XYZ file of C-alpha atoms in Angstrom:
773
model
C -10.712 -47.968 37.370
C -14.209 -46.651 36.600
C -12.626 -43.904 34.503
C -10.555 -46.407 32.556
C -13.361 -48.912 31.958
C -14.939 -47.038 28.998
C -11.501 -46.757 27.379
C -10.817 -50.480 27.843
C -14.203 -51.389 26.370
C -13.613 -48.997 23.490
C -10.141 -50.391 22.773
C -11.442 -53.962 22.941
C -14.248 -53.140 20.515
C -11.905 -51.371 18.092
C -9.470 -54.274 18.256
C -12.210 -56.802 17.591
C -13.700 -54.686 14.804
C -10.433 -54.085 12.995
C -9.476 -57.749 13.297
C -12.864 -58.882 12.033
C -12.752 -56.475 9.112
C -9.224 -57.529 8.192
C -9.726 -61.296 8.465
C -13.395 -62.034 7.930
C -15.006 -59.257 5.902
C -15.196 -59.455 2.126
C -15.994 -56.223 0.273
C -18.465 -57.024 -2.492
C -19.247 -55.278 -5.753
C -22.008 -57.739 -6.676
C -24.915 -56.082 -8.471
C -27.420 -58.166 -6.483
C -26.940 -55.376 -3.909
C -29.533 -53.452 -5.913
C -32.036 -56.325 -6.111
C -35.118 -56.694 -3.931
C -35.060 -59.506 -1.361
C -37.407 -61.433 -3.641
C -36.305 -60.401 -7.136
C -38.509 -60.990 -10.138
C -37.311 -63.035 -13.088
C -36.589 -59.836 -15.025
C -34.643 -58.387 -12.077
C -32.403 -61.448 -11.941
C -31.900 -61.488 -15.708
C -31.067 -57.780 -15.698
C -28.284 -58.262 -13.163
C -27.037 -61.408 -14.902
C -26.749 -59.571 -18.209
C -24.998 -56.589 -16.659
C -22.585 -58.831 -14.769
C -22.049 -61.830 -17.072
C -23.816 -60.953 -20.328
C -22.178 -61.251 -23.757
C -20.612 -57.769 -23.625
C -19.641 -57.567 -19.948
C -16.261 -59.333 -20.273
C -15.243 -57.974 -23.654
C -12.115 -55.800 -23.760
C -11.939 -53.810 -26.990
C -8.405 -52.855 -28.034
C -7.687 -50.293 -30.772
C -4.196 -49.447 -32.032
C -3.874 -46.133 -33.881
C -1.127 -43.917 -35.242
C 1.948 -45.000 -37.172
C 1.708 -46.694 -40.561
C -0.678 -49.514 -41.503
C 2.265 -51.925 -41.327
C 3.110 -50.673 -37.798
C -0.441 -51.190 -36.621
C -0.805 -54.655 -38.127
C 2.544 -55.797 -36.763
C 1.713 -54.481 -33.272
C -1.714 -56.162 -33.416
C -0.191 -59.560 -34.137
C 2.482 -59.222 -31.452
C -0.051 -58.138 -28.836
C -2.236 -61.164 -29.602
C 0.802 -63.460 -29.290
C 1.658 -61.899 -25.913
C -1.870 -62.019 -24.448
C -3.117 -65.422 -25.578
C -1.030 -67.483 -23.120
C -2.086 -65.368 -20.122
C -4.603 -67.073 -17.792
C -6.761 -63.966 -17.286
C -7.960 -64.126 -20.914
C -10.355 -66.684 -22.368
C -9.842 -65.600 -25.954
C -7.767 -62.986 -27.773
C -8.496 -62.407 -31.476
C -7.447 -59.900 -34.106
C -9.238 -61.601 -37.001
C -11.042 -64.809 -37.985
C -9.614 -67.733 -36.011
C -8.966 -70.844 -38.141
C -8.370 -72.884 -34.993
C -11.915 -72.145 -33.878
C -13.274 -73.490 -37.170
C -11.193 -76.660 -36.825
C -12.433 -77.151 -33.273
C -16.036 -76.847 -34.373
C -15.500 -79.423 -37.087
C -13.912 -81.897 -34.684
C -16.676 -81.628 -32.095
C -19.828 -80.943 -34.086
C -19.462 -82.057 -37.707
C -21.176 -85.374 -36.972
C -24.157 -83.511 -35.439
C -24.620 -81.206 -38.437
C -27.975 -82.649 -39.465
C -29.436 -82.265 -35.950
C -28.114 -78.717 -35.550
C -28.648 -77.208 -38.999
C -31.717 -75.044 -39.707
C -31.290 -76.011 -43.386
C -32.667 -79.462 -42.572
C -36.156 -79.430 -44.117
C -38.362 -82.532 -44.673
C -37.359 -82.589 -48.365
C -33.634 -82.097 -47.681
C -32.761 -85.598 -48.961
C -35.328 -85.861 -51.739
C -33.984 -86.628 -55.201
C -34.486 -83.109 -56.637
C -32.920 -81.501 -53.559
C -29.923 -83.830 -53.733
C -29.501 -83.073 -57.464
C -29.643 -79.301 -56.832
C -27.111 -79.581 -53.998
C -24.654 -81.554 -56.158
C -24.916 -79.052 -58.981
C -24.310 -76.219 -56.525
C -21.216 -77.989 -55.170
C -19.827 -78.247 -58.700
C -20.107 -74.479 -59.126
C -18.535 -73.787 -55.742
C -15.516 -75.994 -56.482
C -14.421 -73.381 -59.003
C -14.648 -70.530 -56.474
C -11.738 -69.250 -54.296
C -13.154 -71.227 -51.364
C -13.346 -74.363 -53.471
C -10.528 -76.056 -51.523
C -12.739 -75.964 -48.431
C -15.713 -77.415 -50.299
C -13.479 -80.097 -51.813
C -12.387 -81.147 -48.326
C -15.967 -81.561 -47.102
C -17.590 -82.690 -50.337
C -17.372 -86.532 -49.950
C -18.933 -86.329 -46.485
C -21.344 -83.444 -47.008
C -22.519 -83.053 -50.614
C -25.678 -81.272 -49.436
C -23.593 -78.382 -47.987
C -25.260 -78.769 -44.577
C -22.063 -78.029 -42.629
C -21.255 -74.872 -44.578
C -24.828 -73.631 -44.120
C -24.515 -74.304 -40.379
C -21.254 -72.385 -40.138
C -22.913 -69.455 -41.881
C -25.565 -69.304 -39.158
C -22.910 -69.402 -36.416
C -20.474 -66.882 -37.816
C -21.378 -63.206 -37.267
C -23.023 -61.533 -40.218
C -21.217 -58.263 -39.501
C -17.846 -57.507 -38.017
C -14.697 -55.454 -38.461
C -13.099 -54.996 -41.873
C -10.019 -57.080 -42.711
C -6.595 -55.933 -43.875
C -3.909 -58.602 -44.368
C -6.019 -60.930 -42.229
C -6.179 -58.447 -39.319
C -9.261 -56.578 -38.135
C -9.208 -52.842 -38.789
C -11.661 -49.982 -38.231
C -13.995 -48.850 -40.987
C -11.721 -45.972 -41.939
C -8.648 -48.222 -41.800
C -6.911 -45.973 -39.257
C -6.901 -48.426 -36.333
C -6.026 -52.099 -35.933
C -8.469 -53.938 -33.676
C -8.014 -56.712 -31.118
C -10.864 -58.348 -29.208
C -10.073 -59.961 -25.840
C -12.465 -61.725 -23.509
C -11.503 -61.806 -19.828
C -12.335 -64.653 -17.478
C -13.341 -62.162 -14.783
C -16.567 -60.203 -14.846
C -16.476 -56.656 -16.131
C -17.492 -55.560 -12.611
C -14.492 -57.249 -10.989
C -12.447 -54.078 -11.253
C -9.374 -55.516 -9.563
C -9.146 -58.396 -12.054
C -9.989 -56.071 -14.936
C -7.187 -53.725 -13.901
C -4.707 -56.642 -13.947
C -5.888 -57.682 -17.423
C -5.639 -54.144 -18.757
C -2.168 -53.698 -17.283
C -1.161 -56.810 -19.240
C -2.456 -55.153 -22.415
C -0.483 -51.978 -21.714
C 2.642 -54.040 -21.006
C 2.261 -55.987 -24.262
C 1.704 -52.746 -26.186
C 4.661 -50.992 -24.580
C 6.962 -53.881 -25.527
C 6.386 -53.270 -29.251
C 9.188 -51.486 -31.098
C 6.562 -49.308 -32.830
C 4.924 -48.259 -29.522
C 6.366 -44.737 -29.585
C 4.607 -44.073 -32.903
C 1.322 -45.710 -31.916
C -1.610 -45.001 -29.595
C -3.618 -47.496 -27.540
C -7.327 -47.144 -26.755
C -9.253 -49.609 -24.569
C -13.025 -49.963 -24.538
C -15.762 -52.090 -23.034
C -17.436 -52.151 -19.581
C -14.303 -53.319 -17.777
C -12.087 -50.639 -19.303
C -14.557 -47.859 -18.504
C -15.050 -49.192 -14.984
C -11.332 -49.278 -14.216
C -10.835 -45.763 -15.618
C -13.786 -44.370 -13.658
C -12.600 -46.027 -10.453
C -9.102 -44.615 -10.898
C -10.494 -41.136 -11.652
C -12.793 -41.183 -8.620
C -10.028 -42.470 -6.339
C -7.517 -39.883 -7.550
C -9.985 -36.989 -7.382
C -11.287 -38.032 -3.970
C -7.755 -38.375 -2.595
C -6.690 -34.995 -3.984
C -9.777 -33.149 -2.764
C -9.794 -34.982 0.580
C -6.245 -33.771 1.161
C -7.314 -30.209 0.376
C -10.457 -30.242 2.510
C -8.634 -32.089 5.292
C -6.040 -29.332 5.446
C -8.731 -26.642 5.408
C -10.663 -28.298 8.242
C -7.464 -28.771 10.263
C -6.597 -25.101 9.781
C -10.057 -24.100 10.956
C -9.986 -26.337 14.016
C -6.385 -25.421 14.747
C -7.330 -21.740 14.760
C -10.155 -22.450 17.209
C -8.643 -25.095 19.523
C -4.898 -24.362 19.157
C -4.157 -27.890 20.422
C -2.746 -30.884 18.559
C -4.186 -33.142 21.234
C -7.694 -31.846 20.662
C -7.297 -32.205 16.909
C -6.198 -35.820 17.323
C -8.989 -36.670 19.753
C -11.546 -35.098 17.394
C -10.874 -37.868 14.890
C -11.582 -40.730 17.317
C -15.426 -40.718 17.223
C -15.557 -40.599 13.426
C -12.997 -43.400 13.119
C -14.905 -45.412 15.721
C -18.120 -44.846 13.825
C -16.658 -46.108 10.549
C -15.195 -49.226 12.196
C -18.431 -49.865 14.105
C -20.633 -49.448 11.052
C -18.508 -51.749 8.900
C -18.138 -54.379 11.650
C -21.819 -54.606 12.546
C -22.765 -54.682 8.864
C -20.299 -57.504 8.265
C -21.622 -59.451 11.247
C -25.224 -58.993 10.076
C -24.763 -59.602 6.342
C -21.574 -61.661 6.076
C -19.737 -58.853 4.302
C -19.938 -55.223 3.229
C -20.796 -53.900 -0.189
C -18.555 -51.241 -1.694
C -21.542 -48.923 -2.168
C -22.412 -49.297 1.526
C -18.882 -48.277 2.449
C -19.040 -45.180 0.258
C -22.540 -43.978 1.115
C -22.367 -45.198 4.733
C -19.151 -43.298 5.370
C -20.849 -40.181 4.008
C -23.823 -40.587 6.343
C -21.648 -41.301 9.380
C -20.003 -37.954 8.620
C -22.627 -36.411 10.934
C -20.527 -37.842 13.767
C -17.719 -35.391 12.986
C -19.832 -32.813 14.829
C -19.956 -34.737 18.113
C -16.400 -33.954 19.339
C -16.752 -30.346 18.178
C -19.839 -29.919 20.343
C -17.963 -31.379 23.287
C -14.672 -29.493 22.975
C -16.262 -26.114 22.338
C -18.364 -26.565 25.503
C -15.381 -27.622 27.635
C -14.865 -24.524 29.759
C -12.395 -23.855 32.602
C -15.259 -23.745 35.107
C -16.151 -27.451 34.983
C -14.576 -30.854 34.597
C -14.602 -32.754 31.279
C -17.147 -35.179 32.729
C -19.301 -32.276 33.884
C -19.231 -30.623 30.461
C -20.230 -33.905 28.841
C -23.104 -34.390 31.292
C -24.326 -30.899 30.485
C -24.469 -31.294 26.707
C -25.192 -35.047 26.591
C -29.033 -34.791 26.726
C -29.035 -32.613 23.593
C -26.310 -34.663 21.901
C -28.087 -37.909 22.823
C -31.389 -36.694 21.451
C -29.726 -35.723 18.177
C -27.970 -39.083 18.032
C -31.155 -41.099 18.678
C -33.205 -39.130 16.170
C -30.525 -39.579 13.516
C -30.477 -43.331 14.142
C -34.265 -43.396 14.040
C -34.081 -41.785 10.615
C -32.418 -44.945 9.281
C -34.270 -47.511 11.386
C -37.232 -47.843 9.031
C -34.898 -48.860 6.181
C -34.142 -52.075 8.081
C -37.522 -53.322 6.867
C -36.803 -52.503 3.248
C -37.445 -55.040 0.533
C -34.024 -54.090 -0.888
C -31.001 -55.652 0.790
C -28.937 -52.606 -0.140
C -31.135 -50.183 1.822
C -31.193 -52.481 4.859
C -27.388 -52.786 4.780
C -27.007 -49.016 4.482
C -29.333 -48.536 7.479
C -27.296 -50.939 9.608
C -24.001 -49.269 8.649
C -25.243 -45.728 9.305
C -27.107 -46.597 12.516
C -24.284 -48.655 14.032
C -21.724 -46.091 12.913
C -23.534 -43.181 14.536
C -24.111 -45.178 17.718
C -20.438 -46.124 17.928
C -19.380 -42.519 17.331
C -21.846 -41.180 19.885
C -20.918 -43.647 22.629
C -17.189 -43.116 22.084
C -17.748 -39.348 22.344
C -19.668 -39.879 25.592
C -17.354 -42.358 27.263
C -13.887 -41.879 25.789
C -13.337 -38.183 25.093
C -13.915 -36.977 28.693
C -11.402 -39.556 29.947
C -8.721 -38.572 27.432
C -9.175 -34.811 27.083
C -7.647 -32.015 29.112
C -9.564 -30.254 31.819
C -10.424 -27.313 29.622
C -10.237 -25.797 26.161
C -9.472 -22.096 26.251
C -11.038 -20.179 23.403
C -8.911 -17.636 21.530
C -9.478 -14.012 22.435
C -10.867 -13.237 18.962
C -13.524 -15.884 19.545
C -14.408 -14.524 22.955
C -14.729 -10.994 21.575
C -16.433 -11.882 18.309
C -19.255 -14.140 19.459
C -22.451 -12.622 20.869
C -23.649 -13.802 24.242
C -27.300 -12.929 23.775
C -29.893 -15.681 23.483
C -30.431 -17.079 19.968
C -33.406 -15.993 17.971
C -34.211 -13.786 15.011
C -36.448 -10.718 14.609
C -40.008 -11.700 13.635
C -39.574 -10.250 10.154
C -36.658 -12.593 9.440
C -38.343 -15.704 10.793
C -40.215 -16.027 7.514
C -36.973 -16.119 5.533
C -36.541 -19.970 5.536
C -40.068 -20.530 4.275
C -39.654 -17.661 1.816
C -36.409 -19.021 0.360
C -37.961 -22.478 0.064
C -40.974 -20.981 -1.691
C -38.739 -19.075 -4.117
C -36.819 -22.284 -4.860
C -40.141 -24.041 -5.411
C -41.379 -21.370 -7.828
C -38.096 -21.474 -9.769
C -38.323 -25.246 -9.928
C -41.869 -25.126 -11.303
C -41.198 -22.284 -13.754
C -38.099 -24.013 -15.192
C -40.107 -27.225 -15.600
C -37.404 -29.400 -14.058
C -38.105 -33.007 -13.040
C -37.802 -33.608 -9.300
C -36.160 -37.012 -9.747
C -33.939 -38.321 -12.496
C -33.808 -42.127 -12.229
C -32.049 -42.691 -15.548
C -29.205 -45.098 -14.840
C -27.039 -43.236 -17.357
C -27.064 -40.112 -15.143
C -25.296 -42.087 -12.419
C -22.523 -43.192 -14.756
C -19.279 -41.536 -13.575
C -17.627 -41.933 -16.994
C -17.247 -38.586 -18.825
C -19.546 -38.109 -21.814
C -16.701 -37.747 -24.334
C -15.226 -41.053 -23.131
C -18.594 -42.760 -23.594
C -18.777 -41.430 -27.156
C -15.280 -42.766 -27.816
C -16.327 -46.178 -26.530
C -19.458 -46.170 -28.686
C -17.314 -45.395 -31.763
C -15.013 -48.264 -30.836
C -17.947 -50.647 -30.565
C -19.121 -49.556 -34.008
C -15.635 -50.348 -35.366
C -15.983 -53.868 -33.997
C -19.494 -54.200 -35.396
C -20.730 -55.032 -31.907
C -24.515 -55.399 -31.786
C -26.599 -53.234 -29.487
C -27.677 -55.742 -26.827
C -29.854 -53.286 -24.945
C -33.169 -54.911 -25.894
C -33.986 -58.584 -25.827
C -36.862 -60.988 -25.625
C -37.081 -63.220 -22.576
C -38.805 -66.593 -22.656
C -39.373 -68.073 -19.196
C -39.947 -71.799 -18.688
C -39.659 -74.550 -16.112
C -36.793 -76.327 -17.899
C -34.035 -75.625 -20.395
C -35.772 -77.735 -23.027
C -39.047 -75.850 -22.580
C -37.222 -72.513 -22.802
C -35.573 -73.609 -26.057
C -38.920 -74.685 -27.506
C -40.517 -71.395 -26.480
C -37.747 -69.375 -28.109
C -37.927 -71.457 -31.303
C -41.606 -70.620 -31.598
C -40.600 -66.925 -31.786
C -38.157 -67.233 -34.678
C -40.833 -67.114 -37.452
C -42.199 -63.908 -35.910
C -38.719 -62.363 -35.694
C -37.914 -63.425 -39.244
C -41.006 -61.576 -40.467
C -40.061 -58.499 -38.444
C -36.612 -58.595 -39.999
C -38.090 -58.950 -43.486
C -40.403 -55.995 -42.791
C -37.472 -53.792 -41.728
C -38.676 -53.467 -38.143
C -35.697 -55.403 -36.843
C -32.136 -55.560 -38.154
C -31.130 -58.904 -36.671
C -31.517 -61.116 -33.636
C -29.820 -63.983 -31.873
C -31.327 -67.014 -30.163
C -30.054 -69.986 -28.143
C -31.584 -72.374 -30.684
C -29.062 -71.103 -33.240
C -26.347 -72.896 -31.276
C -28.305 -75.735 -29.650
C -31.809 -76.469 -30.933
C -34.282 -78.135 -28.612
C -34.190 -81.925 -28.458
C -37.627 -81.985 -30.097
C -36.448 -79.801 -33.006
C -33.334 -81.943 -33.479
C -35.441 -85.105 -33.472
C -37.627 -83.642 -36.250
C -34.552 -82.935 -38.351
C -33.044 -86.368 -37.825
C -36.356 -87.950 -38.771
C -35.945 -86.357 -42.226
C -32.911 -88.585 -42.916
C -34.143 -91.548 -45.012
C -33.229 -95.154 -44.339
C -29.760 -96.013 -45.780
C -31.073 -97.983 -48.782
C -33.558 -95.256 -49.700
C -30.932 -92.506 -49.426
C -28.483 -94.539 -51.543
C -31.094 -94.995 -54.273
C -31.923 -91.287 -54.329
C -28.240 -90.392 -54.469
C -27.669 -92.652 -57.515
C -30.540 -90.920 -59.316
C -29.174 -87.493 -58.414
C -25.685 -88.363 -59.692
C -26.900 -89.347 -63.153
C -25.056 -87.249 -65.746
C -22.816 -85.450 -63.217
C -19.001 -85.786 -63.290
C -18.738 -87.578 -59.926
C -17.671 -91.183 -59.357
C -20.435 -93.488 -58.158
C -18.551 -94.270 -54.931
C -17.421 -90.690 -54.257
C -20.057 -90.132 -51.561
C -19.806 -93.373 -49.613
C -18.666 -91.369 -46.481
C -21.826 -89.264 -46.798
C -24.061 -92.361 -46.756
C -22.263 -93.832 -43.732
C -22.379 -90.607 -41.704
C -26.029 -89.914 -42.540
C -26.955 -93.380 -41.266
C -24.850 -92.866 -38.128
C -26.417 -89.424 -37.452
C -29.901 -90.941 -37.777
C -29.091 -93.355 -34.949
C -26.909 -91.096 -32.782
C -29.677 -88.828 -31.569
C -29.591 -85.098 -30.714
C -26.582 -83.082 -29.555
C -26.464 -81.735 -25.993
C -24.617 -78.961 -24.158
C -21.825 -81.462 -23.501
C -21.002 -81.675 -27.204
C -20.577 -77.885 -27.379
C -18.078 -77.812 -24.479
C -14.711 -76.426 -25.468
C -16.071 -74.483 -28.442
C -16.948 -70.764 -28.722
C -20.579 -71.824 -29.104
C -20.715 -72.993 -25.491
C -20.103 -69.455 -24.225
C -22.687 -68.024 -26.599
C -25.254 -70.593 -25.511
C -24.576 -70.037 -21.810
C -25.142 -66.319 -22.296
C -28.541 -66.938 -23.924
C -29.887 -69.933 -21.990
C -29.518 -69.593 -18.266
C -30.995 -70.886 -15.017
C -32.790 -68.298 -12.916
C -33.617 -69.766 -9.537
C -35.768 -72.829 -10.130
C -36.689 -71.670 -13.651
C -34.910 -71.215 -16.966
C -34.830 -68.284 -19.329
C -34.015 -68.095 -23.025
C -32.749 -64.697 -24.156
C -33.092 -63.403 -27.713
C -31.037 -60.184 -28.145
C -32.479 -57.782 -30.721
C -30.214 -55.578 -32.843
C -30.826 -52.423 -34.904
C -34.484 -51.914 -34.028
C -35.910 -49.448 -36.547
C -39.433 -49.206 -35.129
C -39.628 -49.941 -31.379
C -43.390 -49.369 -31.174
C -44.118 -51.775 -34.035
C -41.889 -54.353 -32.378
C -43.669 -53.957 -29.046
C -47.077 -54.232 -30.750
C -46.123 -57.444 -32.564
C -44.803 -59.043 -29.389
C -47.881 -57.979 -27.423
C -50.129 -59.439 -30.138
C -48.610 -62.872 -29.487
C -50.425 -62.867 -26.127
C -47.844 -65.196 -24.610
C -47.459 -64.959 -20.854
C -44.005 -66.565 -21.010
C -42.560 -63.908 -23.344
C -41.407 -60.461 -22.208
C -39.688 -57.669 -24.093
C -36.813 -56.455 -21.896
C -35.055 -53.118 -22.330
C -31.935 -53.309 -20.162
C -31.596 -49.552 -19.783
C -35.297 -49.055 -19.050
C -35.262 -51.927 -16.531
C -32.136 -50.506 -14.864
C -33.887 -47.163 -14.551
C -37.016 -48.863 -13.205
C -34.958 -50.666 -10.580
C -33.314 -47.390 -9.510
C -36.743 -45.756 -9.344
C -38.097 -48.575 -7.166
C -35.015 -48.263 -4.968
C -35.483 -44.544 -4.517
C -39.253 -44.768 -3.955
C -38.772 -47.461 -1.338
C -36.241 -45.283 0.489
C -38.555 -42.278 0.429
C -41.513 -44.281 1.745
C -39.475 -45.651 4.616
C -37.963 -42.262 5.437
C -41.431 -40.770 5.607
C -42.173 -43.330 8.299
C -38.913 -42.470 10.008
C -39.997 -38.828 10.289
C -42.876 -39.914 12.488
C -40.452 -41.778 14.752
C -38.168 -38.728 14.849
C -41.019 -36.404 15.859
C -42.109 -38.814 18.616
C -38.550 -39.085 19.917
C -38.214 -35.306 19.913
C -41.531 -34.965 21.676
C -40.413 -37.406 24.365
C -37.002 -35.746 24.731
C -38.352 -32.189 24.720
C -41.501 -33.189 26.630
C -43.630 -31.313 24.145
C -45.044 -32.304 20.758
C -45.344 -28.628 19.843
C -41.666 -27.980 20.574
C -40.658 -31.078 18.619
C -42.489 -29.729 15.570
C -40.707 -26.410 15.973
C -37.342 -28.209 16.040
C -38.162 -30.340 13.006
C -39.403 -27.370 10.953
C -35.953 -25.966 9.990
C -34.768 -29.520 9.306
C -37.533 -30.168 6.790
C -37.211 -26.722 5.216
C -33.432 -27.057 4.838
C -33.815 -30.490 3.255
C -36.623 -29.366 0.938
C -34.891 -26.149 -0.130
C -31.601 -27.965 -0.774
C -33.401 -30.636 -2.768
C -35.158 -28.073 -4.957
C -31.909 -26.200 -5.622
C -30.142 -29.434 -6.575
C -33.044 -30.524 -8.795
C -32.758 -27.213 -10.672
C -28.976 -27.343 -10.965
C -28.646 -31.050 -11.853
C -31.882 -31.453 -13.868
C -33.399 -33.810 -11.337
C -32.222 -35.574 -8.195
C -30.577 -38.987 -8.310
C -29.542 -41.541 -5.714
C -26.377 -39.593 -4.862
C -28.430 -36.529 -4.023
C -30.826 -38.573 -1.884
C -28.027 -39.936 0.298
C -26.543 -36.439 0.551
C -29.907 -35.012 1.606
C -30.045 -37.552 4.430
C -26.734 -36.168 5.669
C -28.024 -32.594 5.314
C -31.064 -33.414 7.426
C -28.871 -35.092 10.039
C -26.658 -32.011 10.259
C -29.699 -29.751 10.351
C -31.296 -31.706 13.184
C -28.202 -31.310 15.353
C -28.068 -27.610 14.536
C -31.720 -27.109 15.441
C -31.419 -28.965 18.746
C -28.381 -27.008 19.923
C -29.824 -23.689 18.779
C -32.902 -24.449 20.851
C -30.899 -25.481 23.918
C -31.897 -23.446 26.965
C -28.635 -21.981 28.310
C -28.823 -19.071 30.755
C -25.062 -18.578 31.083
C -23.573 -16.100 28.527
C -20.355 -18.115 28.145
C -22.332 -21.285 27.474
C -24.295 -19.448 24.812
C -21.061 -18.259 23.192
C -19.645 -21.768 23.257
C -22.855 -23.222 21.825
C -22.777 -20.725 18.978
C -19.087 -21.517 18.425
C -19.782 -25.259 18.233
C -22.493 -24.693 15.641
C -20.302 -22.396 13.573
C -17.352 -24.816 13.693
C -19.554 -27.780 12.730
C -21.181 -25.888 9.891
C -17.915 -24.441 8.572
C -16.275 -27.881 8.731
C -19.065 -29.417 6.654
C -18.955 -26.591 4.101
C -15.163 -26.841 3.757
C -15.096 -30.643 3.635
C -17.876 -31.058 1.097
C -17.486 -27.758 -0.715
C -14.155 -28.891 -2.115
C -15.839 -32.072 -3.433
C -18.201 -29.814 -5.371
C -15.177 -28.791 -7.463
C -14.572 -32.375 -8.577
C -14.642 -33.374 -12.242
C -16.430 -36.620 -11.255
C -20.202 -36.288 -11.224
C -20.599 -38.546 -8.159
C -18.319 -36.427 -5.972
C -19.678 -33.208 -7.437
C -23.294 -34.151 -6.658
C -22.531 -35.197 -3.077
C -20.239 -32.233 -2.384
C -22.577 -29.594 -3.789
C -25.625 -30.989 -2.014
C -24.026 -31.194 1.428
C -22.221 -27.850 1.154
C -25.391 -25.981 0.157
C -27.410 -27.931 2.713
C -24.961 -27.204 5.536
C -25.227 -23.453 4.904
C -29.022 -23.582 4.816
C -29.118 -25.854 7.889
C -27.351 -23.446 10.218
C -29.119 -20.413 8.729
C -32.607 -21.894 9.023
C -31.921 -23.297 12.501
C -30.703 -19.871 13.716
C -33.628 -17.999 12.203
C -36.228 -20.410 13.583
C -34.515 -21.003 16.957
C -36.866 -21.534 19.896
C -36.079 -22.077 23.536
C -37.687 -25.328 24.621
C -36.382 -26.928 27.770
C -34.038 -29.822 27.148
C -33.981 -32.433 29.940
C -30.727 -32.666 31.896
């Protein structure tokens, strides 16, 4: 029963973990994973804009090939097919007359409160006379039918002026009422999804609907379909990563199985070798879910990479399982060294639990719990399930030396020498050590990004990278603060510093600003008298503008418009993207487009000396957040090194010996990092996580190389375990280095190079400290 107890506990834990993960564990892709525990206002706005900003849910659709008639016909049919679908908020291929009618129904009566054309002299006699004369001229224009419809109610042209401020100044060209690219070679359709651009599952469903609608067109064989926008790029990148990872994982899995099959020649051993790693992954995910209420997708990816150290644990055990002792005896013999490696690896992540970033803390829990689960299952389960011995092939017995590890004194300087050479090359090539640019971490190929940028230019989409942020205690205060900036931005636009800008007050002015405008409406009798004077000599009937007088009087009494009046119109979405709650505060966002002189813009904003106004560059802030993330991890890992040295000193009963063991670990990590910085023009977050795995592998290598084993067979088996572990890591991650995806390539190259250096440095610097038994 004592032999079965560890297996029963293990099975119960796996059953609980798998059930919990299946029933109670959501996998998140929320960008707040990257935020500090106490994010600043700019941090929160950055994530909000990336997740729910104006461009995040836009799906850009371009139809090329065929004839112009083919493209236009397909565009119209695609819009008809997509509009009824619930996953889309709007689908447009040109100006939408229904949108204009909806605005008129909801907001026409609030035109005087909303219009920036409302000046104090708007209803003076001369202004009224000038407006009436202008209306006469417009009645003869092609759009005269529209003016004629509004004229009795709005002779001042306030509504038309308001529409002009709401409609985009730039946009795609029109051909037969359908949007087309600048060169006329593509028909354009703009769809807005209900789901965030980072909800890749929902985005994939929406994009499949687009492909289905396109494929149903009779002209589809002659046409091409291109999708753009954050959601489209995200779905494509996810599919590319998944396909490449699956393909390369199959290749490296076969290579590792061939290697282990050649060594162990046992299907049972191969199967049992997978149990600790699987247990580690389930344990890491379960404990993370219990601690955080879910698991982030990034934690799963990076955590699974870090738990990969556990793949070495069964190899160490099976290669040491000799015919001369029982499975339990073999485990007792190697467990002190294995345990010390396990505890030091866990200690390497422990400091990250105290990180100010939730993401780092979650990664620490996943990696630590995963390694602990893998280590304990190796200790308690494998001896109970494995055979009494693992016979090594004759070629292994003959080919492995039985002498004690160690290198000639002349070669013991090689690790430091190689690291120094890498350092000199790094300095001479003038490479940056770290590259925190968020664009470097983008898995989308460069040519695809250029294609998307060209598509955005076809749509006339503004560059929303830079914006002004006005922070305030209430929505009204934020609106007032942003309105105070518009004169400054107007001057910058007139000076050519700025191409254009947007502001929440364009769609809903502050209540104070609306009250000022309504106060400019004269009393009914005064307005009527001024109108009679203005009509003198003009070909209008005296009673033609009675609706205007009634509605002006009603607007004067009705008061300002609110967010409720905008509901159901396109303006509500625009306003919600520019005026948003952030915790207990509010922020007004003013996107800036076509900035010609960034330094002049920054100087003008700084000269305002307003503490509530910040100039936000989304790309720069994203890079800053990544830099803070990386710096925090490095600071905490530096603290972890102290804990690792102390653990080694306690386990080896010598501080001096612990420093000797840690030396090849640090040199392997440093040398690998320098090589990667040279090859990839700076290290990013992917490299950092990979270097953690390299140092974990290197620590195990160093401990086993320094194990004091007097028996020649034990020394051969120890060397075999190290060679198998190292070769497995090189094969598994070396194939990832061949990937076309930069994420997989960075991780694969780093770990493969690091695994080679780890075993080489550990062998060259091997000592013989006594390991407690």
